Amino acid sequence: NDLMFFRISSDLVPFASHPVCKFKWWKYFQDYLKEIGIFINQHQFRISMHPDQFVILNSPRSDVLDRSIDELNYHARVLDALQLDKTAKIQIHVGGVYQQKDLAIRRFIKNYEKLPPNIKNRLVIENDDRSYCVHDCIFIHQQTGIPVVFDNLHHFCLHRGETMISAFSRCSSTWDKSDGVIITDYSEQNLSGKRCSHAQSITPRKFKKYLDQVSSYNPDIMLEIKDKEISGIKAVKILHNLLAEI
């Protein structure tokens, strides 16, 4: 895409989702946040947020679920205060298996349906490397309509024999026009680390191959790489070189 894609830090407002925070920050900073949102839209940035792993919508514990919803509400409130449309997403994993995967999936669906519209409009799920592959996420989409983010490294680590491009295509089909184009997380295996750990930097050859495979879908790519901006600059240069060849 022509726009730039960024992820906002979850700690923009410290303790915002904690009961100790009684401060109505979204009202106090509303003019400031609106100004930031105008800047974002003027420069065609796309924003997403990724709450930490403790946000678990399919937890069997009511206290964990309540805290998870509080955290999601905070993230949605930030994006709403920026006055961004629903292409600005909040990305989470499905959660735990709790020894009964089918029940855990049904619990996710049930709890998702209870969420307020401002969260449901922005929430997306991502295939992970241990419990919920693309096939599982697609099933949840079919029951809820929630879009699926494709993570290439997670698919490499956990799949059901499905090719990468087939899985990517199915994830892409879960995104409506109002959601924007598909978001894909790109990462590479750390060759000296444990399985599915993220690499320090992108490998130009591997990243170029990924672009060649998914370019027809015109996705927004989020780099999940340790050196962050350094790889971001590499990625932009690779993309510019590819466009120059067309």
mmCIF file of N, CA and C in Angstrom, residues 94-169:
data_model
loop_
_atom_site.group_PDB
_atom_site.id
_atom_site.type_symbol
_atom_site.label_atom_id
_atom_site.label_comp_id
_atom_site.label_asym_id
_atom_site.label_seq_id
_atom_site.Cartn_x
_atom_site.Cartn_y
_atom_site.Cartn_z
ATOM 1 N N VAL A 94 -5.873 -15.717 19.980
ATOM 2 C CA VAL A 94 -7.110 -16.342 20.445
ATOM 3 C C VAL A 94 -7.036 -16.621 21.938
ATOM 4 N N GLY A 95 -5.883 -17.093 22.415
ATOM 5 C CA GLY A 95 -5.714 -17.336 23.842
ATOM 6 C C GLY A 95 -5.221 -18.736 24.140
ATOM 7 N N GLY A 96 -5.601 -19.250 25.315
ATOM 8 C CA GLY A 96 -5.147 -20.562 25.744
ATOM 9 C C GLY A 96 -6.051 -21.680 25.261
ATOM 10 N N VAL A 97 -5.568 -22.912 25.447
ATOM 11 C CA VAL A 97 -6.338 -24.096 25.068
ATOM 12 C C VAL A 97 -7.059 -24.682 26.277
ATOM 13 N N TYR A 98 -6.414 -24.635 27.436
ATOM 14 C CA TYR A 98 -7.004 -25.102 28.694
ATOM 15 C C TYR A 98 -7.485 -26.549 28.615
ATOM 16 N N GLN A 99 -6.714 -27.358 27.884
ATOM 17 C CA GLN A 99 -6.933 -28.807 27.768
ATOM 18 C C GLN A 99 -8.229 -29.178 27.031
ATOM 19 N N GLN A 100 -8.985 -28.169 26.604
ATOM 20 C CA GLN A 100 -10.216 -28.426 25.842
ATOM 21 C C GLN A 100 -10.337 -27.362 24.752
ATOM 22 N N LYS A 101 -9.678 -27.618 23.658
ATOM 23 C CA LYS A 101 -9.565 -26.605 22.614
ATOM 24 C C LYS A 101 -10.920 -26.203 22.043
ATOM 25 N N ASP A 102 -11.773 -27.159 21.743
ATOM 26 C CA ASP A 102 -13.089 -26.823 21.175
ATOM 27 C C ASP A 102 -13.888 -25.940 22.128
ATOM 28 N N LEU A 103 -13.826 -26.261 23.417
ATOM 29 C CA LEU A 103 -14.534 -25.461 24.414
ATOM 30 C C LEU A 103 -13.916 -24.066 24.509
ATOM 31 N N ALA A 104 -12.594 -23.990 24.420
ATOM 32 C CA ALA A 104 -11.907 -22.697 24.488
ATOM 33 C C ALA A 104 -12.287 -21.816 23.307
ATOM 34 N N ILE A 105 -12.426 -22.420 22.131
ATOM 35 C CA ILE A 105 -12.849 -21.666 20.945
ATOM 36 C C ILE A 105 -14.278 -21.158 21.118
ATOM 37 N N ARG A 106 -15.150 -22.010 21.604
ATOM 38 C CA ARG A 106 -16.547 -21.596 21.816
ATOM 39 C C ARG A 106 -16.632 -20.476 22.858
ATOM 40 N N ARG A 107 -15.771 -20.559 23.867
ATOM 41 C CA ARG A 107 -15.760 -19.520 24.898
ATOM 42 C C ARG A 107 -15.268 -18.192 24.314
ATOM 43 N N PHE A 108 -14.291 -18.244 23.426
ATOM 44 C CA PHE A 108 -13.829 -17.017 22.759
ATOM 45 C C PHE A 108 -14.972 -16.383 21.988
ATOM 46 N N ILE A 109 -15.684 -17.200 21.214
ATOM 47 C CA ILE A 109 -16.791 -16.688 20.396
ATOM 48 C C ILE A 109 -17.875 -16.073 21.282
ATOM 49 N N LYS A 110 -18.213 -16.766 22.351
ATOM 50 C CA LYS A 110 -19.246 -16.276 23.272
ATOM 51 C C LYS A 110 -18.840 -14.944 23.886
ATOM 52 N N ASN A 111 -17.604 -14.842 24.341
ATOM 53 C CA ASN A 111 -17.140 -13.608 24.981
ATOM 54 C C ASN A 111 -16.968 -12.477 23.971
ATOM 55 N N TYR A 112 -16.562 -12.813 22.761
ATOM 56 C CA TYR A 112 -16.446 -11.797 21.712
ATOM 57 C C TYR A 112 -17.793 -11.145 21.437
ATOM 58 N N GLU A 113 -18.836 -11.949 21.406
ATOM 59 C CA GLU A 113 -20.172 -11.416 21.098
ATOM 60 C C GLU A 113 -20.666 -10.464 22.178
ATOM 61 N N LYS A 114 -20.104 -10.544 23.380
ATOM 62 C CA LYS A 114 -20.508 -9.661 24.473
ATOM 63 C C LYS A 114 -19.808 -8.304 24.426
ATOM 64 N N LEU A 115 -18.793 -8.160 23.585
ATOM 65 C CA LEU A 115 -18.007 -6.932 23.556
ATOM 66 C C LEU A 115 -18.822 -5.766 22.997
ATOM 67 N N PRO A 116 -18.540 -4.554 23.456
ATOM 68 C CA PRO A 116 -19.222 -3.387 22.891
ATOM 69 C C PRO A 116 -18.783 -3.153 21.450
ATOM 70 N N PRO A 117 -19.603 -2.466 20.662
ATOM 71 C CA PRO A 117 -19.310 -2.276 19.230
ATOM 72 C C PRO A 117 -17.968 -1.605 18.956
ATOM 73 N N ASN A 118 -17.552 -0.647 19.798
ATOM 74 C CA ASN A 118 -16.307 0.062 19.507
ATOM 75 C C ASN A 118 -15.090 -0.858 19.587
ATOM 76 N N ILE A 119 -15.180 -1.935 20.366
ATOM 77 C CA ILE A 119 -14.099 -2.927 20.404
ATOM 78 C C ILE A 119 -14.253 -3.909 19.254
ATOM 79 N N LYS A 120 -15.467 -4.419 19.046
ATOM 80 C CA LYS A 120 -15.701 -5.409 17.990
ATOM 81 C C LYS A 120 -15.332 -4.858 16.620
ATOM 82 N N ASN A 121 -15.555 -3.564 16.397
ATOM 83 C CA ASN A 121 -15.251 -2.959 15.101
ATOM 84 C C ASN A 121 -13.758 -2.960 14.790
ATOM 85 N N ARG A 122 -12.942 -3.045 15.834
ATOM 86 C CA ARG A 122 -11.497 -2.918 15.627
ATOM 87 C C ARG A 122 -10.725 -4.218 15.880
ATOM 88 N N LEU A 123 -11.332 -5.175 16.528
ATOM 89 C CA LEU A 123 -10.596 -6.360 16.954
ATOM 90 C C LEU A 123 -10.301 -7.304 15.785
ATOM 91 N N VAL A 124 -9.068 -7.801 15.761
ATOM 92 C CA VAL A 124 -8.663 -8.828 14.798
ATOM 93 C C VAL A 124 -7.863 -9.887 15.550
ATOM 94 N N ILE A 125 -7.840 -11.101 15.030
ATOM 95 C CA ILE A 125 -7.079 -12.178 15.649
ATOM 96 C C ILE A 125 -5.958 -12.626 14.727
ATOM 97 N N GLU A 126 -4.959 -13.228 15.335
ATOM 98 C CA GLU A 126 -3.750 -13.642 14.613
ATOM 99 C C GLU A 126 -3.483 -15.118 14.876
ATOM 100 N N ASN A 127 -3.099 -15.848 13.840
ATOM 101 C CA ASN A 127 -2.664 -17.228 14.051
ATOM 102 C C ASN A 127 -1.388 -17.236 14.887
ATOM 103 N N ASP A 128 -1.279 -18.204 15.795
ATOM 104 C CA ASP A 128 -0.089 -18.250 16.645
ATOM 105 C C ASP A 128 0.738 -19.489 16.354
ATOM 106 N N ASP A 129 1.830 -19.645 17.079
ATOM 107 C CA ASP A 129 2.804 -20.689 16.774
ATOM 108 C C ASP A 129 2.636 -21.942 17.626
ATOM 109 N N ARG A 130 1.657 -21.951 18.550
ATOM 110 C CA ARG A 130 1.537 -23.082 19.463
ATOM 111 C C ARG A 130 0.143 -23.728 19.501
ATOM 112 N N SER A 131 -0.902 -22.903 19.413
ATOM 113 C CA SER A 131 -2.237 -23.422 19.709
ATOM 114 C C SER A 131 -3.247 -23.258 18.584
ATOM 115 N N TYR A 132 -3.304 -22.065 18.003
ATOM 116 C CA TYR A 132 -4.372 -21.752 17.048
ATOM 117 C C TYR A 132 -3.781 -21.375 15.689
ATOM 118 N N CYS A 133 -3.910 -22.299 14.744
ATOM 119 C CA CYS A 133 -3.376 -22.073 13.405
ATOM 120 C C CYS A 133 -4.396 -21.290 12.580
ATOM 121 N N VAL A 134 -4.065 -21.036 11.329
ATOM 122 C CA VAL A 134 -4.961 -20.298 10.430
ATOM 123 C C VAL A 134 -6.318 -20.994 10.331
ATOM 124 N N HIS A 135 -6.307 -22.306 10.251
ATOM 125 C CA HIS A 135 -7.570 -23.055 10.149
ATOM 126 C C HIS A 135 -8.498 -22.729 11.318
ATOM 127 N N ASP A 136 -7.949 -22.679 12.527
ATOM 128 C CA ASP A 136 -8.757 -22.373 13.715
ATOM 129 C C ASP A 136 -9.274 -20.945 13.671
ATOM 130 N N CYS A 137 -8.416 -20.015 13.259
ATOM 131 C CA CYS A 137 -8.818 -18.605 13.190
ATOM 132 C C CYS A 137 -9.903 -18.391 12.143
ATOM 133 N N ILE A 138 -9.793 -19.095 11.032
ATOM 134 C CA ILE A 138 -10.821 -18.987 9.994
ATOM 135 C C ILE A 138 -12.163 -19.483 10.519
ATOM 136 N N PHE A 139 -12.149 -20.544 11.305
ATOM 137 C CA PHE A 139 -13.389 -21.043 11.901
ATOM 138 C C PHE A 139 -14.023 -19.977 12.795
ATOM 139 N N ILE A 140 -13.204 -19.317 13.603
ATOM 140 C CA ILE A 140 -13.710 -18.257 14.472
ATOM 141 C C ILE A 140 -14.273 -17.112 13.631
ATOM 142 N N HIS A 141 -13.588 -16.778 12.553
ATOM 143 C CA HIS A 141 -14.105 -15.743 11.642
ATOM 144 C C HIS A 141 -15.481 -16.124 11.102
ATOM 145 N N GLN A 142 -15.638 -17.371 10.728
ATOM 146 C CA GLN A 142 -16.909 -17.813 10.158
ATOM 147 C C GLN A 142 -18.058 -17.676 11.153
ATOM 148 N N GLN A 143 -17.743 -17.752 12.438
ATOM 149 C CA GLN A 143 -18.765 -17.633 13.473
ATOM 150 C C GLN A 143 -18.990 -16.191 13.917
ATOM 151 N N THR A 144 -18.009 -15.334 13.708
ATOM 152 C CA THR A 144 -18.071 -13.975 14.272
ATOM 153 C C THR A 144 -17.909 -12.853 13.255
ATOM 154 N N GLY A 145 -17.233 -13.137 12.142
ATOM 155 C CA GLY A 145 -16.908 -12.088 11.178
ATOM 156 C C GLY A 145 -15.629 -11.362 11.486
ATOM 157 N N ILE A 146 -14.911 -11.760 12.531
ATOM 158 C CA ILE A 146 -13.687 -11.071 12.915
ATOM 159 C C ILE A 146 -12.580 -11.347 11.888
ATOM 160 N N PRO A 147 -11.877 -10.309 11.411
ATOM 161 C CA PRO A 147 -10.804 -10.511 10.432
ATOM 162 C C PRO A 147 -9.605 -11.254 11.038
ATOM 163 N N VAL A 148 -8.849 -11.919 10.175
ATOM 164 C CA VAL A 148 -7.693 -12.710 10.611
ATOM 165 C C VAL A 148 -6.411 -12.111 10.046
ATOM 166 N N VAL A 149 -5.485 -11.775 10.943
ATOM 167 C CA VAL A 149 -4.141 -11.325 10.567
ATOM 168 C C VAL A 149 -3.294 -12.562 10.272
ATOM 169 N N PHE A 150 -2.528 -12.525 9.180
ATOM 170 C CA PHE A 150 -1.663 -13.665 8.842
ATOM 171 C C PHE A 150 -0.247 -13.406 9.325
ATOM 172 N N ASP A 151 0.280 -14.343 10.120
ATOM 173 C CA ASP A 151 1.668 -14.278 10.582
ATOM 174 C C ASP A 151 2.445 -15.397 9.900
ATOM 175 N N ASN A 152 3.424 -15.023 9.086
ATOM 176 C CA ASN A 152 4.122 -16.028 8.268
ATOM 177 C C ASN A 152 4.968 -16.987 9.105
ATOM 178 N N LEU A 153 5.674 -16.476 10.125
ATOM 179 C CA LEU A 153 6.504 -17.357 10.947
ATOM 180 C C LEU A 153 5.644 -18.292 11.786
ATOM 181 N N HIS A 154 4.561 -17.782 12.324
ATOM 182 C CA HIS A 154 3.659 -18.641 13.091
ATOM 183 C C HIS A 154 3.067 -19.734 12.213
ATOM 184 N N HIS A 155 2.749 -19.396 10.962
ATOM 185 C CA HIS A 155 2.217 -20.414 10.052
ATOM 186 C C HIS A 155 3.273 -21.479 9.765
ATOM 187 N N PHE A 156 4.510 -21.066 9.634
ATOM 188 C CA PHE A 156 5.603 -22.017 9.424
ATOM 189 C C PHE A 156 5.693 -22.993 10.598
ATOM 190 N N CYS A 157 5.457 -22.487 11.800
ATOM 191 C CA CYS A 157 5.589 -23.305 13.013
ATOM 192 C C CYS A 157 4.355 -24.144 13.309
ATOM 193 N N LEU A 158 3.177 -23.667 12.879
ATOM 194 C CA LEU A 158 1.940 -24.380 13.188
ATOM 195 C C LEU A 158 0.976 -24.264 12.015
ATOM 196 N N HIS A 159 0.739 -25.384 11.363
ATOM 197 C CA HIS A 159 -0.191 -25.406 10.232
ATOM 198 C C HIS A 159 -0.752 -26.815 10.096
ATOM 199 N N ARG A 160 -1.644 -26.990 9.176
ATOM 200 C CA ARG A 160 -2.251 -28.308 8.954
ATOM 201 C C ARG A 160 -1.951 -28.793 7.536
ATOM 202 N N GLY A 161 -0.722 -28.554 7.113
ATOM 203 C CA GLY A 161 -0.320 -28.972 5.782
ATOM 204 C C GLY A 161 -0.678 -27.977 4.701
ATOM 205 N N GLU A 162 -1.247 -26.829 5.099
ATOM 206 C CA GLU A 162 -1.658 -25.827 4.123
ATOM 207 C C GLU A 162 -0.462 -24.977 3.708
ATOM 208 N N THR A 163 -0.370 -24.665 2.440
ATOM 209 C CA THR A 163 0.727 -23.835 1.964
ATOM 210 C C THR A 163 0.578 -22.414 2.495
ATOM 211 N N MET A 164 1.692 -21.693 2.490
ATOM 212 C CA MET A 164 1.676 -20.331 2.992
ATOM 213 C C MET A 164 0.730 -19.454 2.192
ATOM 214 N N ILE A 165 0.793 -19.527 0.889
ATOM 215 C CA ILE A 165 -0.015 -18.624 0.064
ATOM 216 C C ILE A 165 -1.493 -18.983 0.139
ATOM 217 N N SER A 166 -1.813 -20.263 0.309
ATOM 218 C CA SER A 166 -3.209 -20.659 0.488
ATOM 219 C C SER A 166 -3.753 -20.105 1.798
ATOM 220 N N ALA A 167 -2.968 -20.217 2.860
ATOM 221 C CA ALA A 167 -3.388 -19.697 4.161
ATOM 222 C C ALA A 167 -3.517 -18.183 4.114
ATOM 223 N N PHE A 168 -2.574 -17.523 3.450
ATOM 224 C CA PHE A 168 -2.626 -16.064 3.327
ATOM 225 C C PHE A 168 -3.884 -15.642 2.583
ATOM 226 N N SER A 169 -4.194 -16.346 1.502
ATOM 227 C CA SER A 169 -5.364 -16.013 0.699
ATOM 228 C C SER A 169 -6.646 -16.150 1.512
#
